[in-house]
Coordinates of C-alpha atoms and ligand atoms in Angstrom, one line a residue:
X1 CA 7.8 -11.2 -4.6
X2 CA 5.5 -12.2 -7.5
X3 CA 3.3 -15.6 -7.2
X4 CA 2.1 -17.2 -9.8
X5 CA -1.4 -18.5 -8.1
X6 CA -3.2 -21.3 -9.8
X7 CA -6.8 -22.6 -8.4
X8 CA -8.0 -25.9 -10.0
X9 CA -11.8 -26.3 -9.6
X10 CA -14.1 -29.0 -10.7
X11 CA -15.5 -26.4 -13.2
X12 CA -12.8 -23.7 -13.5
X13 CA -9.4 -23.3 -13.7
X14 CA -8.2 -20.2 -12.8
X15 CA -4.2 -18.1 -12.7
X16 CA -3.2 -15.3 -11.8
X17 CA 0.1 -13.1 -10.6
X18 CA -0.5 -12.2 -7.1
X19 CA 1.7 -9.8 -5.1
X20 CA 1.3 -8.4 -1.6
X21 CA -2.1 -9.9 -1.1
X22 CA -3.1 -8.0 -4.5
X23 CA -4.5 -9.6 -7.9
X24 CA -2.3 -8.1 -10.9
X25 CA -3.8 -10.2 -13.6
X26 CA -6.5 -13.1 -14.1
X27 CA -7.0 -15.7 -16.7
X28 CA -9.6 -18.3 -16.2
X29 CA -10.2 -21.7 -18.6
X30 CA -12.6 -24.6 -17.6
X31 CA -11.5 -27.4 -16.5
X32 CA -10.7 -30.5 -19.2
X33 CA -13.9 -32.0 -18.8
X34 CA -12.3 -35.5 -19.3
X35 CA -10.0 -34.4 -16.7
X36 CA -7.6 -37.4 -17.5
X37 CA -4.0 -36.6 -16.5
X38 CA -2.4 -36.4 -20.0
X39 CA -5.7 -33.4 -20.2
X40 CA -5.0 -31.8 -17.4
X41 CA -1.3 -32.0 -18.1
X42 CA -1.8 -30.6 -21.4
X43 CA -4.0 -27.7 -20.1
X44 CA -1.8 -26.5 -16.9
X45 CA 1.0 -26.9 -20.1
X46 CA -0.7 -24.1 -22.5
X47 CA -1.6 -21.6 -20.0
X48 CA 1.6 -21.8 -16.9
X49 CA 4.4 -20.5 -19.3
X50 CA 3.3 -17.2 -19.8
X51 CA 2.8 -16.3 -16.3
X52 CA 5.5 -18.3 -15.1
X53 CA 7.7 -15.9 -17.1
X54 CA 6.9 -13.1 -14.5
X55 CA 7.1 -15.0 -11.2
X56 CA 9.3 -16.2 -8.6
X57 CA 7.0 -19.0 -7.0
X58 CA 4.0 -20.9 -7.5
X59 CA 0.9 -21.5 -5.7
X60 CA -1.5 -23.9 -6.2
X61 CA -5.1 -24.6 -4.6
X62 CA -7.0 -28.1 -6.3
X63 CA -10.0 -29.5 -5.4
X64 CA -9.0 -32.8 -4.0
X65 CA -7.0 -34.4 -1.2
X66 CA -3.8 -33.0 -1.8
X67 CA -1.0 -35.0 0.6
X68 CA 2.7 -34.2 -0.4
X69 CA 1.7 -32.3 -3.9
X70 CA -0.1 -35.7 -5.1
X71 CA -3.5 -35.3 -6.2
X72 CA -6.6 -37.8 -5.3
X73 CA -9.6 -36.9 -6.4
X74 CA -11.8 -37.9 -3.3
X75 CA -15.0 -36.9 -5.3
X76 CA -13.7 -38.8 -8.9
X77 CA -17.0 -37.6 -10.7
X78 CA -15.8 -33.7 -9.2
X79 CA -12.2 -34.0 -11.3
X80 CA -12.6 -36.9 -14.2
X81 CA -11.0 -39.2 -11.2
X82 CA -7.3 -37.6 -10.8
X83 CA -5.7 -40.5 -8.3
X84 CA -2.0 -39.9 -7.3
X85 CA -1.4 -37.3 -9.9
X86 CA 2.0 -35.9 -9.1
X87 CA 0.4 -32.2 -9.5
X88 CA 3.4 -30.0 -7.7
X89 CA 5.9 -32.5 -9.8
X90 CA 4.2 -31.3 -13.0
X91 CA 3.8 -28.2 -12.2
X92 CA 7.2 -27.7 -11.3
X93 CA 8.7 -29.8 -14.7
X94 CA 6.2 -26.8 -16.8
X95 CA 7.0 -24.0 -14.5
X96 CA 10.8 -24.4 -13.4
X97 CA 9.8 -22.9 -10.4
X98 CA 9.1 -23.5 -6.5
X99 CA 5.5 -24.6 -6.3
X100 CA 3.5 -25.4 -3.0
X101 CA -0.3 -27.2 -3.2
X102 CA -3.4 -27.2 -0.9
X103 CA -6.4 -27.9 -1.2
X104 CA -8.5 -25.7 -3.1
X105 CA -11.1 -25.1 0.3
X106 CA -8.6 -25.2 2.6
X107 CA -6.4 -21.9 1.0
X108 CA -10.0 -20.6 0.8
X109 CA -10.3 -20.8 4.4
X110 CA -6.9 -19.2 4.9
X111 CA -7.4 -16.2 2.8
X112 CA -10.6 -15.4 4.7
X113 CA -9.1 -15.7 8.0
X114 CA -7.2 -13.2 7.0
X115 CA -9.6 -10.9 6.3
X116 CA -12.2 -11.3 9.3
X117 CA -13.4 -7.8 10.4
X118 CA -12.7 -9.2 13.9
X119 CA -9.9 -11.3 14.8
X120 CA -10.7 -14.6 16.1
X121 CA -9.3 -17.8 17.0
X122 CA -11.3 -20.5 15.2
X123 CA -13.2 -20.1 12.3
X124 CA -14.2 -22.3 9.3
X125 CA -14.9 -22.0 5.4
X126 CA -17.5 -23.9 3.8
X127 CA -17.7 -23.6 -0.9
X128 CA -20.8 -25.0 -2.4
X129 CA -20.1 -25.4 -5.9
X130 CA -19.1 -27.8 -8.0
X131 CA -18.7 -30.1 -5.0
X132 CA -18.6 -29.3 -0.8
X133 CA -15.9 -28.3 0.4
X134 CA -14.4 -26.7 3.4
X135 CA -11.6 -25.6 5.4
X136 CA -10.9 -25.1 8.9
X137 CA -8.8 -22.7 11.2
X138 CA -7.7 -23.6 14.5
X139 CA -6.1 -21.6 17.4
X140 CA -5.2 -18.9 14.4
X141 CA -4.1 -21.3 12.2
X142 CA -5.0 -24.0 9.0
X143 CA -5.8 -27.3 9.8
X144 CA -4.4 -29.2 6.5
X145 CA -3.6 -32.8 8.4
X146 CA -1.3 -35.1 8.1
X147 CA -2.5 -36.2 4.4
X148 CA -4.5 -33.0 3.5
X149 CA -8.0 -34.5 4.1
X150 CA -8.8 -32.0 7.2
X151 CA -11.9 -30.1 6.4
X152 CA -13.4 -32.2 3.6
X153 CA -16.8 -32.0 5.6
X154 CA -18.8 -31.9 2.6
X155 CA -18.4 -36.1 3.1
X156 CA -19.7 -35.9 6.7
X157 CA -23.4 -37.4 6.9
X158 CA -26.4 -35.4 5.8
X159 CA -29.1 -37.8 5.6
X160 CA -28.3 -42.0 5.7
X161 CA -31.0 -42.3 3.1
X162 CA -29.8 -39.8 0.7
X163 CA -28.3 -40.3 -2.3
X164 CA -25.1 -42.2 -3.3
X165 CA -21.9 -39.7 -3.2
X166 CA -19.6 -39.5 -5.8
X167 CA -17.0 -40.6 -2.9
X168 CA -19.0 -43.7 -2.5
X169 CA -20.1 -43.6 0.6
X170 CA -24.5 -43.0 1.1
X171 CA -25.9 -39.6 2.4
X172 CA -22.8 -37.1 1.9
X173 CA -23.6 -33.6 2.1
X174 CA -22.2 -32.7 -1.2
X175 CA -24.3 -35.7 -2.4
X176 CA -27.0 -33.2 -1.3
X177 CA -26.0 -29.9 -1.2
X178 CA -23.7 -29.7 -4.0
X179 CA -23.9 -27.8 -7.8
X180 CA -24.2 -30.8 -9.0
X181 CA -26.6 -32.9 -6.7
X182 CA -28.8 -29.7 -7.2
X183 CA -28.7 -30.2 -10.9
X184 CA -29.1 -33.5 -10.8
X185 CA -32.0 -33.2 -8.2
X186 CA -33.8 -30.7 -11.0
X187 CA -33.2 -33.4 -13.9
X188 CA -36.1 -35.1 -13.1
X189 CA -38.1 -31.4 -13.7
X190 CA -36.2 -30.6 -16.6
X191 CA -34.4 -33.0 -18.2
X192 CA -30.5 -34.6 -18.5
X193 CA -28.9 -31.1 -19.2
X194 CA -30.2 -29.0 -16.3
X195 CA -27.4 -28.2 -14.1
X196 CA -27.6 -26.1 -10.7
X197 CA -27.7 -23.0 -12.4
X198 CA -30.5 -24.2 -14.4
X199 CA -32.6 -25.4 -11.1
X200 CA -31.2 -21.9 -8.8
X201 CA -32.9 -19.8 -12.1
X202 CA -36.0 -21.5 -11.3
X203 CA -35.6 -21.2 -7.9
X204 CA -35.6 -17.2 -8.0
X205 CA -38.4 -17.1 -9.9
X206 CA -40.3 -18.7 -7.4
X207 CA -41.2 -22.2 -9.1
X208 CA -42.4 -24.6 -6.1
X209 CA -40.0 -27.8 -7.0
X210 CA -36.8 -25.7 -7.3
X211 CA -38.2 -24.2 -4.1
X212 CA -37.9 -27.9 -2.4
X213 CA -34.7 -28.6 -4.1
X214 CA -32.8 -25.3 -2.9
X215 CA -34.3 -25.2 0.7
X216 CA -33.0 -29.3 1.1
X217 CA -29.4 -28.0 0.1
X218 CA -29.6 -24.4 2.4
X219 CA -31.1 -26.8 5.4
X220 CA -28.3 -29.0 4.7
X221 CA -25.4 -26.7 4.6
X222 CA -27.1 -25.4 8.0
X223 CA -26.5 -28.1 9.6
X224 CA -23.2 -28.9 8.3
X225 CA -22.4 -25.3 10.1
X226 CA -24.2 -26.6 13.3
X227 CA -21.8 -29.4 12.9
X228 CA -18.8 -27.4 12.6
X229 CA -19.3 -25.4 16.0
X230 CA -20.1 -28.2 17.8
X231 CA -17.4 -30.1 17.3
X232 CA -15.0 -27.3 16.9
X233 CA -16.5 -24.0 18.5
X234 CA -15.7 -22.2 15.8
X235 CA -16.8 -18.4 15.8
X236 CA -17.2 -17.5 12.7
X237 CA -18.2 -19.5 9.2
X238 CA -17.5 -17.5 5.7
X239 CA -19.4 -19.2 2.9
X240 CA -18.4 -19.0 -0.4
X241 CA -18.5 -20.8 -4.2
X242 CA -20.8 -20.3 -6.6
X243 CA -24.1 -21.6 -5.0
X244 CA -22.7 -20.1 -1.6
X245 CA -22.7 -17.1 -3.6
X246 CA -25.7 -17.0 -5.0
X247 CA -28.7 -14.4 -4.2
X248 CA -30.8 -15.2 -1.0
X249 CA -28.1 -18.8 -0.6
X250 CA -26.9 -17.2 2.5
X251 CA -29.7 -15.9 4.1
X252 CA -31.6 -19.1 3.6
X253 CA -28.7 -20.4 5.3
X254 CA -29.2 -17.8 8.6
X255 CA -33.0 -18.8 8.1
X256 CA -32.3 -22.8 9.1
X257 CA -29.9 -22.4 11.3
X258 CA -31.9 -19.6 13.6
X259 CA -33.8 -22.7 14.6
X260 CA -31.5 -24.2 16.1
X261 CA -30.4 -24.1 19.8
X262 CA -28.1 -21.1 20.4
X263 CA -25.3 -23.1 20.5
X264 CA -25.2 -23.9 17.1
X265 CA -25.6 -20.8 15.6
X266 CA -21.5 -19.4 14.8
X267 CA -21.6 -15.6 13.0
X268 CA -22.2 -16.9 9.1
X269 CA -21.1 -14.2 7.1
X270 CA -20.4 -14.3 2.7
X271 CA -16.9 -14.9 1.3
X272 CA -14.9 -11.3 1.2
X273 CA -12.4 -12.7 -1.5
X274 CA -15.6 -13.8 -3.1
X275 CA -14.2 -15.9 -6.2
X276 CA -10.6 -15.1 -5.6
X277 CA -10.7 -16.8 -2.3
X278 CA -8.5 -19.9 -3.6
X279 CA -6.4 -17.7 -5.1
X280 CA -5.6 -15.1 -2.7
X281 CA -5.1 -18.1 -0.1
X282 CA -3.1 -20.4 -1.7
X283 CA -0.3 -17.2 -2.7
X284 CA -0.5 -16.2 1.5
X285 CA 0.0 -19.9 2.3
X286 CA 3.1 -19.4 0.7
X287 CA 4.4 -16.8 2.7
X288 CA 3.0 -18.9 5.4
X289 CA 4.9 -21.8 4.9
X290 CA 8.3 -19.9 4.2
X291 CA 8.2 -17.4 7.0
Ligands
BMX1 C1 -14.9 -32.2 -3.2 C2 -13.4 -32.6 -3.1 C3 -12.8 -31.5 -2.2 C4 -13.1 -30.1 -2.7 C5 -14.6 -29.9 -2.8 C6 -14.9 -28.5 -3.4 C7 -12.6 -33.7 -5.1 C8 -12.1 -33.6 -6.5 N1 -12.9 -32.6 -4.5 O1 -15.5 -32.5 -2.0 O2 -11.4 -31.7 -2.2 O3 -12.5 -29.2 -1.8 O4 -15.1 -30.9 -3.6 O5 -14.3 -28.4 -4.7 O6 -12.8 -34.8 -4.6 P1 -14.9 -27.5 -5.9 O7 -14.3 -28.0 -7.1 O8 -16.3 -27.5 -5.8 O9 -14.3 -26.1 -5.6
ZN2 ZN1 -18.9 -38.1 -0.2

């Protein structure tokens, strides 16, 4: 069958038809940035119908706590502050079709579990991007919860002195770690529009304060990993979005946690699906869910 996949990021939104695990075609828009619902309603309205047309399902992966197809932004400065947005209801009034939701990380996670080189029973996916996100896999399969807030460990503590999340609680990793704490972090260098491209560019050419900046965030995602397999022996951690992505992210990554004790250090390998991990995971969740 044909799925129509939709992945709403704080930056992107992104559709395509996915069959058998394959990408047939890809449109992307950014997200409204005033994210209000009549915005967001408006946008998911002007680009659905066309693949909609072609398709016998949808699947959807949003940043945000998704519980029963209602969207709460957790982060609201990530998503214009979406709270109860009746996403799968909308989706379905534009569409006319069956549509299931996750969380954006979470079908991540599921679409690399899929493609691990070696099968394992626990692993986890972390995104750094626009926010922290992550999504974990349990005894073979995805941990979602009861109101789809499993895996949002880009809230757990990073430093109770650290900056003010976007969640409102003190010392979040994404407060940290994130795209946006790294651009925000580099403001102070240079200026109100630097963003955490702006700051990474800096960073690869080897300027000492984007240095600081991007070794705080890779230390910080290191031990979020530690966190992860201690409290959940996981095997294996794929990293993905587009900071996750970026050159040298990972190994700086591998760098931090090598210093810790052995038993903190899971196999931390790069995203396979890459971009197309929300994607890719929220079509096979699908099938999941129906089978
Ligand atoms: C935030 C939160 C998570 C999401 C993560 C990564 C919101 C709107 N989102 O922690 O649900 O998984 O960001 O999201 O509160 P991304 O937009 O960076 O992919
Ligand atoms: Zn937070």
């Amino acid at each position: 069958s044909m799925i129509l996949a939709v992945d709403i990021g704080g930056t992107k939104i992104a559709v395509a038809l996915v069959s058998n695990g394959q990408i047939r075609a890809r449109e992307q828009i950014s997200t409204p940035s005033s994210s209000s619902p009549e915005a967001m309603t408006a946008a998911l309205s002007a680009l659905l119908p066309a693949f909609a047309a072609q398709a016998d399902a949808v699947a959807v992966a949003s940043t945000g706590i998704i519980d029963h197809g209602i969207l709460t932004a957790l982060n609201p400065k990530n998503l214009g502050g979406l709270d109860h947005y009746p996403l799968q209801a909308v989706i379905a009034e534009i569409t006319r079709l069956p549509v299931t939701v996750i969380n954006d990380a979470q079908a991540a996670a599921w679409a690399e579990y899929q493609v691990l080189p070696e099968q394992v029973a626990n692993m986890a996916f972390v995104t750094v991007s626009t926010g922290v996100g992550a999504g974990v896999v349990i005894n073979h399969a995805l941990h979602t919860g009861r109101h789809g807030i499993a895996g949002h460990a880009g809230h757990m503590l990073a430093d109770p002195h650290g900056p003010r999340c976007g969640c409102g609680r003190t010392g979040c990793v994404e407060a940290i770690a994130s795209g946006t704490a790294i651009g925000v972090a580099g403001q102070a260098h240079w200026g109100e529009n630097c963003t955490g491209q702006t700051v990474y560019e800096h960073y690869l050419q080897g300027d000492e304060r984007a240095v600081v900046i991007i070794h705080r965030a890779a230390k910080t995602i290191a031990n979020l990993v530690a966190d992860l397999t201690i409290s959940l022996d996981v095997e294996v951690v794929a990293l993905g979005g587009s900071v996750g992505l970026a050159p040298g992210f990972l190994d700086l990554v591998s760098d931090y946690l090598s210093d810790l004790p052995q038993v903190y250090q899971p196999l931390v390998i790069k995203a396979q699906t890459g971009a197309d991990a929300g994607l890719i995971g929220a079509a096979s969740w699908v099938n999941t869910t129906n089978n």
